[in-house]
Amino acid sequence: MQQMILSGQCRSGSKLVQIQLARQLGVAQCVVREALLELQASGLVETVDNRGAFVGELNAERLLESFDVREAHECLAVRLCCQHATRAQLRELAELADRIWKFAAAGGHDEEMASLDREFHQRLIHLSGNSMLVRLSEHYRALGKVVRAGRDPRMVRDEHLALLKAIEEGREEDAVRLVRDHIRAAKKAVEEQILSRSFVPKWV
């Protein structure tokens, strides 16, 4: 269902009828109901009293709010990573950060690079060892699929590597500052795109 919305198959504002979706997807209606509740938490779906569920409208405010939530979650995640992450795990993330840069330098597709960047941040949250934090992060991951911050890939890589180095060395406050600055820089880049109207928030 998430993919149906993000691909534009279900347009913003369109009604989501549980029985129709259940038939289309070949699942029980209760499964659709639970999925709608999950998507409502991420903003992809909105429920109106006595009218049912609808595909949510994506706007600039909601998109920018997701960066604030990300900041809070990832600051906590890196604190926990300083306590739990192993050198081997951090080395794997460093390799991913370098792969993102090499992919961009080779002229890779922006969408694929953005996907790798999301993978980096999601794996960072997983390394926190906090299952609740991982679960909460799923609620706004979908919003990340419509964002293209458009920052310099080399700068992004350097920020990723500096963050991992701080975590490995147990410099908790430095790690928190670095991830906070990293996310705020991405938010600022998106804000500038919205103000210049070079980016209009939409699901597809």
PDB file of C-alpha atoms in Angstrom:
ATOM      1  CA  MET A   1       0.000   0.000   0.000  1.00  0.00           C
ATOM      2  CA  GLN A   2       2.861   2.336   0.762  1.00  0.00           C
ATOM      3  CA  GLN A   3       4.305   1.702  -2.681  1.00  0.00           C
ATOM      4  CA  MET A   4       0.911   2.308  -4.282  1.00  0.00           C
ATOM      5  CA  ILE A   5       0.842   5.778  -2.714  1.00  0.00           C
ATOM      6  CA  LEU A   6       4.481   6.649  -3.392  1.00  0.00           C
ATOM      7  CA  SER A   7       4.211   5.517  -7.012  1.00  0.00           C
ATOM      8  CA  GLY A   8       1.142   7.679  -7.579  1.00  0.00           C
ATOM      9  CA  GLN A   9      -1.170   4.723  -8.121  1.00  0.00           C
ATOM     10  CA  CYS A  10      -3.255   6.121  -5.264  1.00  0.00           C
ATOM     11  CA  ARG A  11      -3.404   9.906  -5.613  1.00  0.00           C
ATOM     12  CA  SER A  12      -3.436  12.448  -2.790  1.00  0.00           C
ATOM     13  CA  GLY A  13      -6.947  12.888  -1.452  1.00  0.00           C
ATOM     14  CA  SER A  14      -8.301   9.668  -2.954  1.00  0.00           C
ATOM     15  CA  LYS A  15     -10.394   7.448  -0.691  1.00  0.00           C
ATOM     16  CA  LEU A  16      -8.970   4.126   0.448  1.00  0.00           C
ATOM     17  CA  VAL A  17     -11.713   1.499   0.680  1.00  0.00           C
ATOM     18  CA  GLN A  18     -10.641  -1.414   2.854  1.00  0.00           C
ATOM     19  CA  ILE A  19     -12.650  -4.128   1.124  1.00  0.00           C
ATOM     20  CA  GLN A  20     -11.413  -3.057  -2.328  1.00  0.00           C
ATOM     21  CA  LEU A  21      -7.799  -2.935  -1.183  1.00  0.00           C
ATOM     22  CA  ALA A  22      -8.119  -6.355   0.450  1.00  0.00           C
ATOM     23  CA  ARG A  23      -9.357  -7.857  -2.814  1.00  0.00           C
ATOM     24  CA  GLN A  24      -6.729  -6.062  -4.878  1.00  0.00           C
ATOM     25  CA  LEU A  25      -3.863  -7.139  -2.624  1.00  0.00           C
ATOM     26  CA  GLY A  26      -5.214 -10.600  -1.888  1.00  0.00           C
ATOM     27  CA  VAL A  27      -5.169 -10.200   1.886  1.00  0.00           C
ATOM     28  CA  ALA A  28      -7.697 -10.181   4.704  1.00  0.00           C
ATOM     29  CA  GLN A  29      -9.488  -6.921   5.458  1.00  0.00           C
ATOM     30  CA  CYS A  30      -8.024  -6.868   8.968  1.00  0.00           C
ATOM     31  CA  VAL A  31      -4.535  -6.795   7.420  1.00  0.00           C
ATOM     32  CA  VAL A  32      -5.509  -3.747   5.358  1.00  0.00           C
ATOM     33  CA  ARG A  33      -6.943  -2.079   8.461  1.00  0.00           C
ATOM     34  CA  GLU A  34      -3.681  -2.557  10.374  1.00  0.00           C
ATOM     35  CA  ALA A  35      -1.650  -1.312   7.403  1.00  0.00           C
ATOM     36  CA  LEU A  36      -3.776   1.840   7.202  1.00  0.00           C
ATOM     37  CA  LEU A  37      -3.068   2.551  10.870  1.00  0.00           C
ATOM     38  CA  GLU A  38       0.674   2.198  10.223  1.00  0.00           C
ATOM     39  CA  LEU A  39       0.505   4.502   7.204  1.00  0.00           C
ATOM     40  CA  GLN A  40      -1.534   7.017   9.165  1.00  0.00           C
ATOM     41  CA  ALA A  41       1.336   7.332  11.642  1.00  0.00           C
ATOM     42  CA  SER A  42       3.688   8.303   8.803  1.00  0.00           C
ATOM     43  CA  GLY A  43       1.270  10.811   7.260  1.00  0.00           C
ATOM     44  CA  LEU A  44       0.700   8.811   4.093  1.00  0.00           C
ATOM     45  CA  VAL A  45      -2.890   8.183   5.136  1.00  0.00           C
ATOM     46  CA  GLU A  46      -5.386  10.451   6.896  1.00  0.00           C
ATOM     47  CA  THR A  47      -8.595   9.294   8.562  1.00  0.00           C
ATOM     48  CA  VAL A  48     -11.690  11.495   8.592  1.00  0.00           C
ATOM     49  CA  ASP A  49     -14.473  10.758  11.094  1.00  0.00           C
ATOM     50  CA  ASN A  50     -17.488   9.087   9.499  1.00  0.00           C
ATOM     51  CA  ARG A  51     -15.865   9.285   6.057  1.00  0.00           C
ATOM     52  CA  GLY A  52     -13.016   6.777   6.149  1.00  0.00           C
ATOM     53  CA  ALA A  53      -9.356   6.775   5.124  1.00  0.00           C
ATOM     54  CA  PHE A  54      -7.793   8.922   2.408  1.00  0.00           C
ATOM     55  CA  VAL A  55      -4.340   9.320   0.889  1.00  0.00           C
ATOM     56  CA  GLY A  56      -2.745  12.160   2.845  1.00  0.00           C
ATOM     57  CA  GLU A  57      -1.686  15.464   1.347  1.00  0.00           C
ATOM     58  CA  LEU A  58       2.060  16.023   1.487  1.00  0.00           C
ATOM     59  CA  ASN A  59       2.972  19.631   2.242  1.00  0.00           C
ATOM     60  CA  ALA A  60       6.147  21.515   3.087  1.00  0.00           C
ATOM     61  CA  GLU A  61       5.311  21.794   6.780  1.00  0.00           C
ATOM     62  CA  ARG A  62       4.865  18.045   7.220  1.00  0.00           C
ATOM     63  CA  LEU A  63       8.012  17.291   5.266  1.00  0.00           C
ATOM     64  CA  LEU A  64      10.148  19.701   7.284  1.00  0.00           C
ATOM     65  CA  GLU A  65       8.669  18.408  10.533  1.00  0.00           C
ATOM     66  CA  SER A  66       9.987  14.974   9.620  1.00  0.00           C
ATOM     67  CA  PHE A  67      13.538  16.356   9.800  1.00  0.00           C
ATOM     68  CA  ASP A  68      12.902  17.532  13.372  1.00  0.00           C
ATOM     69  CA  VAL A  69      11.719  14.049  14.331  1.00  0.00           C
ATOM     70  CA  ARG A  70      14.711  12.489  12.580  1.00  0.00           C
ATOM     71  CA  GLU A  71      17.038  14.772  14.495  1.00  0.00           C
ATOM     72  CA  ALA A  72      15.600  13.725  17.852  1.00  0.00           C
ATOM     73  CA  HIS A  73      15.697  10.028  16.976  1.00  0.00           C
ATOM     74  CA  GLU A  74      19.159   9.977  15.442  1.00  0.00           C
ATOM     75  CA  CYS A  75      20.703  11.999  18.258  1.00  0.00           C
ATOM     76  CA  LEU A  76      19.462   9.306  20.635  1.00  0.00           C
ATOM     77  CA  ALA A  77      20.594   6.593  18.234  1.00  0.00           C
ATOM     78  CA  VAL A  78      24.199   7.810  18.111  1.00  0.00           C
ATOM     79  CA  ARG A  79      24.324   8.055  21.910  1.00  0.00           C
ATOM     80  CA  LEU A  80      23.326   4.401  22.062  1.00  0.00           C
ATOM     81  CA  CYS A  81      25.714   3.514  19.238  1.00  0.00           C
ATOM     82  CA  CYS A  82      28.581   4.891  21.306  1.00  0.00           C
ATOM     83  CA  GLN A  83      27.690   2.249  23.891  1.00  0.00           C
ATOM     84  CA  HIS A  84      26.750  -0.704  21.691  1.00  0.00           C
ATOM     85  CA  ALA A  85      28.181  -0.508  18.164  1.00  0.00           C
ATOM     86  CA  THR A  86      31.222  -2.659  17.388  1.00  0.00           C
ATOM     87  CA  ARG A  87      34.181  -1.618  15.264  1.00  0.00           C
ATOM     88  CA  ALA A  88      33.207  -4.184  12.642  1.00  0.00           C
ATOM     89  CA  GLN A  89      29.702  -2.719  12.392  1.00  0.00           C
ATOM     90  CA  LEU A  90      31.040   0.815  12.122  1.00  0.00           C
ATOM     91  CA  ARG A  91      33.530  -0.304   9.476  1.00  0.00           C
ATOM     92  CA  GLU A  92      30.664  -1.659   7.382  1.00  0.00           C
ATOM     93  CA  LEU A  93      28.874   1.681   7.657  1.00  0.00           C
ATOM     94  CA  ALA A  94      32.061   3.525   6.685  1.00  0.00           C
ATOM     95  CA  GLU A  95      32.289   1.338   3.574  1.00  0.00           C
ATOM     96  CA  LEU A  96      28.683   2.221   2.736  1.00  0.00           C
ATOM     97  CA  ALA A  97      29.429   5.941   3.188  1.00  0.00           C
ATOM     98  CA  ASP A  98      32.366   5.619   0.807  1.00  0.00           C
ATOM     99  CA  ARG A  99      30.247   3.640  -1.678  1.00  0.00           C
ATOM    100  CA  ILE A 100      27.687   6.468  -1.736  1.00  0.00           C
ATOM    101  CA  TRP A 101      30.426   8.946  -2.650  1.00  0.00           C
ATOM    102  CA  LYS A 102      31.934   6.690  -5.340  1.00  0.00           C
ATOM    103  CA  PHE A 103      28.493   6.082  -6.811  1.00  0.00           C
ATOM    104  CA  ALA A 104      27.884   9.835  -7.041  1.00  0.00           C
ATOM    105  CA  ALA A 105      31.369  10.530  -8.438  1.00  0.00           C
ATOM    106  CA  ALA A 106      30.726   7.982 -11.184  1.00  0.00           C
ATOM    107  CA  GLY A 107      27.602   9.864 -12.216  1.00  0.00           C
ATOM    108  CA  GLY A 108      25.161   7.534 -10.500  1.00  0.00           C
ATOM    109  CA  HIS A 109      21.438   8.228 -10.508  1.00  0.00           C
ATOM    110  CA  ASP A 110      20.292  10.665  -7.794  1.00  0.00           C
ATOM    111  CA  GLU A 111      17.455   8.379  -6.728  1.00  0.00           C
ATOM    112  CA  GLU A 112      19.790   5.441  -6.147  1.00  0.00           C
ATOM    113  CA  MET A 113      22.234   7.615  -4.214  1.00  0.00           C
ATOM    114  CA  ALA A 114      19.391   8.902  -2.042  1.00  0.00           C
ATOM    115  CA  SER A 115      18.349   5.303  -1.397  1.00  0.00           C
ATOM    116  CA  LEU A 116      21.876   4.429  -0.236  1.00  0.00           C
ATOM    117  CA  ASP A 117      21.904   7.486   2.026  1.00  0.00           C
ATOM    118  CA  ARG A 118      18.612   6.391   3.613  1.00  0.00           C
ATOM    119  CA  GLU A 119      20.115   2.942   4.106  1.00  0.00           C
ATOM    120  CA  PHE A 120      23.081   4.490   5.930  1.00  0.00           C
ATOM    121  CA  HIS A 121      20.865   6.338   8.382  1.00  0.00           C
ATOM    122  CA  GLN A 122      18.530   3.405   8.917  1.00  0.00           C
ATOM    123  CA  ARG A 123      21.435   1.068   9.638  1.00  0.00           C
ATOM    124  CA  LEU A 124      22.779   3.648  12.080  1.00  0.00           C
ATOM    125  CA  ILE A 125      19.473   3.526  13.961  1.00  0.00           C
ATOM    126  CA  HIS A 126      19.555  -0.289  13.956  1.00  0.00           C
ATOM    127  CA  LEU A 127      23.028  -0.183  15.523  1.00  0.00           C
ATOM    128  CA  SER A 128      21.527   1.658  18.494  1.00  0.00           C
ATOM    129  CA  GLY A 129      20.183  -1.702  19.641  1.00  0.00           C
ATOM    130  CA  ASN A 130      16.870  -0.081  20.589  1.00  0.00           C
ATOM    131  CA  SER A 131      13.990  -1.900  18.880  1.00  0.00           C
ATOM    132  CA  MET A 132      11.464   0.802  19.812  1.00  0.00           C
ATOM    133  CA  LEU A 133      13.605   3.464  18.158  1.00  0.00           C
ATOM    134  CA  VAL A 134      13.850   1.331  15.022  1.00  0.00           C
ATOM    135  CA  ARG A 135      10.084   0.899  15.003  1.00  0.00           C
ATOM    136  CA  LEU A 136       9.412   4.621  15.440  1.00  0.00           C
ATOM    137  CA  SER A 137      11.778   5.519  12.619  1.00  0.00           C
ATOM    138  CA  GLU A 138       9.658   3.452  10.224  1.00  0.00           C
ATOM    139  CA  HIS A 139       6.862   6.016  10.621  1.00  0.00           C
ATOM    140  CA  TYR A 140       8.714   8.748   8.761  1.00  0.00           C
ATOM    141  CA  ARG A 141      10.918   6.697   6.431  1.00  0.00           C
ATOM    142  CA  ALA A 142       8.365   7.026   3.634  1.00  0.00           C
ATOM    143  CA  LEU A 143       8.760  10.818   3.690  1.00  0.00           C
ATOM    144  CA  GLY A 144      12.460  10.384   3.014  1.00  0.00           C
ATOM    145  CA  LYS A 145      11.646   8.777  -0.323  1.00  0.00           C
ATOM    146  CA  VAL A 146      10.314  12.047  -1.725  1.00  0.00           C
ATOM    147  CA  VAL A 147      13.252  14.194  -0.549  1.00  0.00           C
ATOM    148  CA  ARG A 148      16.306  15.092  -2.602  1.00  0.00           C
ATOM    149  CA  ALA A 149      18.447  17.398  -0.487  1.00  0.00           C
ATOM    150  CA  GLY A 150      20.902  17.822  -3.367  1.00  0.00           C
ATOM    151  CA  ARG A 151      23.949  18.386  -1.168  1.00  0.00           C
ATOM    152  CA  ASP A 152      27.555  17.891  -2.282  1.00  0.00           C
ATOM    153  CA  PRO A 153      28.165  14.098  -2.105  1.00  0.00           C
ATOM    154  CA  ARG A 154      31.770  14.574  -0.952  1.00  0.00           C
ATOM    155  CA  MET A 155      30.618  16.754   1.934  1.00  0.00           C
ATOM    156  CA  VAL A 156      27.945  14.221   2.882  1.00  0.00           C
ATOM    157  CA  ARG A 157      30.524  11.424   2.873  1.00  0.00           C
ATOM    158  CA  ASP A 158      32.945  13.425   5.021  1.00  0.00           C
ATOM    159  CA  GLU A 159      30.166  14.151   7.520  1.00  0.00           C
ATOM    160  CA  HIS A 160      29.212  10.470   7.645  1.00  0.00           C
ATOM    161  CA  LEU A 161      32.809   9.397   8.243  1.00  0.00           C
ATOM    162  CA  ALA A 162      33.404  12.057  10.903  1.00  0.00           C
ATOM    163  CA  LEU A 163      30.272  10.872  12.699  1.00  0.00           C
ATOM    164  CA  LEU A 164      31.384   7.228  12.618  1.00  0.00           C
ATOM    165  CA  LYS A 165      34.842   8.176  13.895  1.00  0.00           C
ATOM    166  CA  ALA A 166      33.312  10.038  16.844  1.00  0.00           C
ATOM    167  CA  ILE A 167      31.125   7.023  17.665  1.00  0.00           C
ATOM    168  CA  GLU A 168      34.060   4.604  17.439  1.00  0.00           C
ATOM    169  CA  GLU A 169      36.135   6.791  19.751  1.00  0.00           C
ATOM    170  CA  GLY A 170      33.265   7.107  22.220  1.00  0.00           C
ATOM    171  CA  ARG A 171      33.013  10.887  21.828  1.00  0.00           C
ATOM    172  CA  GLU A 172      29.296  10.903  22.516  1.00  0.00           C
ATOM    173  CA  GLU A 173      28.672  14.661  22.578  1.00  0.00           C
ATOM    174  CA  ASP A 174      30.690  15.180  19.398  1.00  0.00           C
ATOM    175  CA  ALA A 175      28.712  12.405  17.703  1.00  0.00           C
ATOM    176  CA  VAL A 176      25.414  13.992  18.723  1.00  0.00           C
ATOM    177  CA  ARG A 177      26.545  17.403  17.471  1.00  0.00           C
ATOM    178  CA  LEU A 178      27.714  15.945  14.166  1.00  0.00           C
ATOM    179  CA  VAL A 179      24.506  14.065  13.426  1.00  0.00           C
ATOM    180  CA  ARG A 180      22.438  17.091  14.468  1.00  0.00           C
ATOM    181  CA  ASP A 181      24.392  19.384  12.134  1.00  0.00           C
ATOM    182  CA  HIS A 182      24.165  16.812   9.342  1.00  0.00           C
ATOM    183  CA  ILE A 183      20.378  16.547   9.518  1.00  0.00           C
ATOM    184  CA  ARG A 184      19.913  20.308   9.901  1.00  0.00           C
ATOM    185  CA  ALA A 185      22.041  20.892   6.797  1.00  0.00           C
ATOM    186  CA  ALA A 186      19.805  18.514   4.833  1.00  0.00           C
ATOM    187  CA  LYS A 187      16.701  20.256   6.164  1.00  0.00           C
ATOM    188  CA  LYS A 188      18.083  23.668   5.195  1.00  0.00           C
ATOM    189  CA  ALA A 189      18.833  22.428   1.665  1.00  0.00           C
ATOM    190  CA  VAL A 190      15.255  21.206   1.269  1.00  0.00           C
ATOM    191  CA  GLU A 191      13.881  24.468   2.728  1.00  0.00           C
ATOM    192  CA  GLU A 192      15.852  26.443   0.146  1.00  0.00           C
ATOM    193  CA  GLN A 193      14.497  24.259  -2.656  1.00  0.00           C
ATOM    194  CA  ILE A 194      10.942  24.789  -1.432  1.00  0.00           C
ATOM    195  CA  LEU A 195      11.417  28.571  -1.160  1.00  0.00           C
ATOM    196  CA  SER A 196      12.914  28.750  -4.651  1.00  0.00           C
ATOM    197  CA  ARG A 197      10.108  26.482  -5.902  1.00  0.00           C
ATOM    198  CA  SER A 198      12.650  24.136  -7.453  1.00  0.00           C
ATOM    199  CA  PHE A 199      11.063  21.408  -5.338  1.00  0.00           C
ATOM    200  CA  VAL A 200       7.355  21.027  -4.648  1.00  0.00           C
ATOM    201  CA  PRO A 201       6.559  18.416  -1.978  1.00  0.00           C
ATOM    202  CA  LYS A 202       4.507  15.573  -3.441  1.00  0.00           C
ATOM    203  CA  TRP A 203       4.412  11.810  -3.110  1.00  0.00           C
ATOM    204  CA  VAL A 204       5.662  11.243  -6.677  1.00  0.00           C
TER     205      VAL A 204
END
